[in-house]
PDB file of C-alpha atoms in Angstrom:
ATOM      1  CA  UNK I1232      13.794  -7.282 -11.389  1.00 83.00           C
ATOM      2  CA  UNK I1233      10.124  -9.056 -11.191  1.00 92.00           C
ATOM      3  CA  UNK I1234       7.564  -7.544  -9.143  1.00 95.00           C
ATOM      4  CA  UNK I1235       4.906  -9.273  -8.218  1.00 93.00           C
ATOM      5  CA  UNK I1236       1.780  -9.908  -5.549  1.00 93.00           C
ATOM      6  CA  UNK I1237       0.827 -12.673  -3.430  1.00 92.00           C
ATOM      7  CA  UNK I1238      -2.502 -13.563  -2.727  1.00 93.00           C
ATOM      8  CA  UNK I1239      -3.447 -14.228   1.421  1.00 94.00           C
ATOM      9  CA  UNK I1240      -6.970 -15.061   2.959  1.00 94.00           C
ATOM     10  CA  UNK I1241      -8.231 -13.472   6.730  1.00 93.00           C
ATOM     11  CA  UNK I1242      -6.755 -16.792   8.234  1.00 94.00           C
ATOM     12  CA  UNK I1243      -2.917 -16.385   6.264  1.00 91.00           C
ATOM     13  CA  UNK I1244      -3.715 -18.775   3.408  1.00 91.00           C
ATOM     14  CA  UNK I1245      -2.657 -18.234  -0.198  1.00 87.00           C
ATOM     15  CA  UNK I1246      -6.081 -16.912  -1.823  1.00 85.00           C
ATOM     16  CA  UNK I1247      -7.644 -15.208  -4.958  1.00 71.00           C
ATOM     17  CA  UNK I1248      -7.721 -15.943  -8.670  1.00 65.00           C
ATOM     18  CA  UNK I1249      -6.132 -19.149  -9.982  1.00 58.00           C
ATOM     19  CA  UNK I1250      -4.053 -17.141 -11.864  1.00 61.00           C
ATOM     20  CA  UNK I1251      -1.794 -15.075 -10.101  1.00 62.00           C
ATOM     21  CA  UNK I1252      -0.919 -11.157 -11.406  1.00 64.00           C
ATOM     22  CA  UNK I1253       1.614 -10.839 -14.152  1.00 78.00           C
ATOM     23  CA  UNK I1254       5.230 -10.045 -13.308  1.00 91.00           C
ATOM     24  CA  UNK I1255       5.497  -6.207 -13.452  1.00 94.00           C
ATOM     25  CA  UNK I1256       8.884  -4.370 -14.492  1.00 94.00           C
ATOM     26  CA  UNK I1257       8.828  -1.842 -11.450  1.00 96.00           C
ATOM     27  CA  UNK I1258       7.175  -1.077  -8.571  1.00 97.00           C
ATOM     28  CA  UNK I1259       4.906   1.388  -9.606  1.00 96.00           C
ATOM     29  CA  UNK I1260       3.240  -0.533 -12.091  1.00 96.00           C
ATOM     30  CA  UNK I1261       2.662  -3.402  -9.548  1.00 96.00           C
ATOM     31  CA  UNK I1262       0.871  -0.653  -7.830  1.00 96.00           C
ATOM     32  CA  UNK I1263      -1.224   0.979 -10.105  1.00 96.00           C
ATOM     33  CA  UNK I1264      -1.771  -2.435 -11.170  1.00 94.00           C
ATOM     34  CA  UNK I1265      -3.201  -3.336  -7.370  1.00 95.00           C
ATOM     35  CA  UNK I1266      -4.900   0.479  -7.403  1.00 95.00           C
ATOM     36  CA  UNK I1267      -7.280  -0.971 -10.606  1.00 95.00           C
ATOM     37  CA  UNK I1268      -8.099  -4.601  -9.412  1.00 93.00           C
ATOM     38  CA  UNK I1269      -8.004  -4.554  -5.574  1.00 93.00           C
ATOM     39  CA  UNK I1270     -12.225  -4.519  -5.611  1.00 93.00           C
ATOM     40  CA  UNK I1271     -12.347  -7.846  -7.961  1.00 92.00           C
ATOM     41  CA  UNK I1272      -9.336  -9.829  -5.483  1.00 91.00           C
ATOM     42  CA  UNK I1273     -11.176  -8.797  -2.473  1.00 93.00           C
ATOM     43  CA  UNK I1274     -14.650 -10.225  -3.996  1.00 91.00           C
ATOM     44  CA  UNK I1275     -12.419 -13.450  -4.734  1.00 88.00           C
ATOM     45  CA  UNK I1276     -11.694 -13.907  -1.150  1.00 90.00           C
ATOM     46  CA  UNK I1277      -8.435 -11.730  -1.058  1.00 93.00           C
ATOM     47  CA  UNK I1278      -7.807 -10.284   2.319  1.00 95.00           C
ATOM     48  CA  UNK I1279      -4.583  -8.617   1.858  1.00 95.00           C
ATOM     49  CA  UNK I1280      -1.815  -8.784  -0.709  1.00 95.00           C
ATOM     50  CA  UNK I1281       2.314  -8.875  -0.324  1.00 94.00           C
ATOM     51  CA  UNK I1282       4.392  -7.383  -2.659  1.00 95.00           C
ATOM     52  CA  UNK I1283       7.169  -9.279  -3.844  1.00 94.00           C
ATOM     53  CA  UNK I1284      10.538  -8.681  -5.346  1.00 95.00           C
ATOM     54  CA  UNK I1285      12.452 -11.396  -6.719  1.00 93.00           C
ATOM     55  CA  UNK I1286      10.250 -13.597  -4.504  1.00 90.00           C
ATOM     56  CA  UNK I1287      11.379 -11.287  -1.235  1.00 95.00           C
ATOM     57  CA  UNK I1288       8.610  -9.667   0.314  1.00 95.00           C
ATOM     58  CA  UNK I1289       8.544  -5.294   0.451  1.00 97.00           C
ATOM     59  CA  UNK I1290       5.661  -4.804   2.248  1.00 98.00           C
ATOM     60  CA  UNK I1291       1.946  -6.379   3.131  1.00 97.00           C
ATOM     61  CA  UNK I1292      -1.470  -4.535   2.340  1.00 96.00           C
ATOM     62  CA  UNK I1293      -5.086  -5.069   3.771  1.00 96.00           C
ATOM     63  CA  UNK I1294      -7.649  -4.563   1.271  1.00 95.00           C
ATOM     64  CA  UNK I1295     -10.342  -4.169   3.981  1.00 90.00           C
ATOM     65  CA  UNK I1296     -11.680  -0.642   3.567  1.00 81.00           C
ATOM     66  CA  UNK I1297     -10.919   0.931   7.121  1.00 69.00           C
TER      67      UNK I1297
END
């Protein structure tokens, strides 16, 4: 299994780095993965993420500071 993140802007649209994350090998490292670099995506324009799993989506994430 591939875990991975999309990207989304306020308005819905795909956003952030040109690159997108790597593939991660479980869930957990997708996390800690978005726990490190969820400052630098949200300076790039991020407004929330998506995590994926084999390209179907587990769950959506703001990363406006409430």
């Amino acid at each position: 299994m591939a875990w991975t993140w999309k990207y989304l802007a306020a308005d819905g649209a795909v956003a952030g780095p040109a690159e997108p994350a790597e593939d991660f090998g479980s869930q957990g490292d997708a996390e800690s993965w978005i726990g490190e670099e969820w400052k630098t995506l949200k300076a790039d324009g991020v407004d929330r993420v998506v995590l994926l799993e084999d390209g179907a989506e587990i769950y959506t994430m703001s990363l406006q500071e409430s």
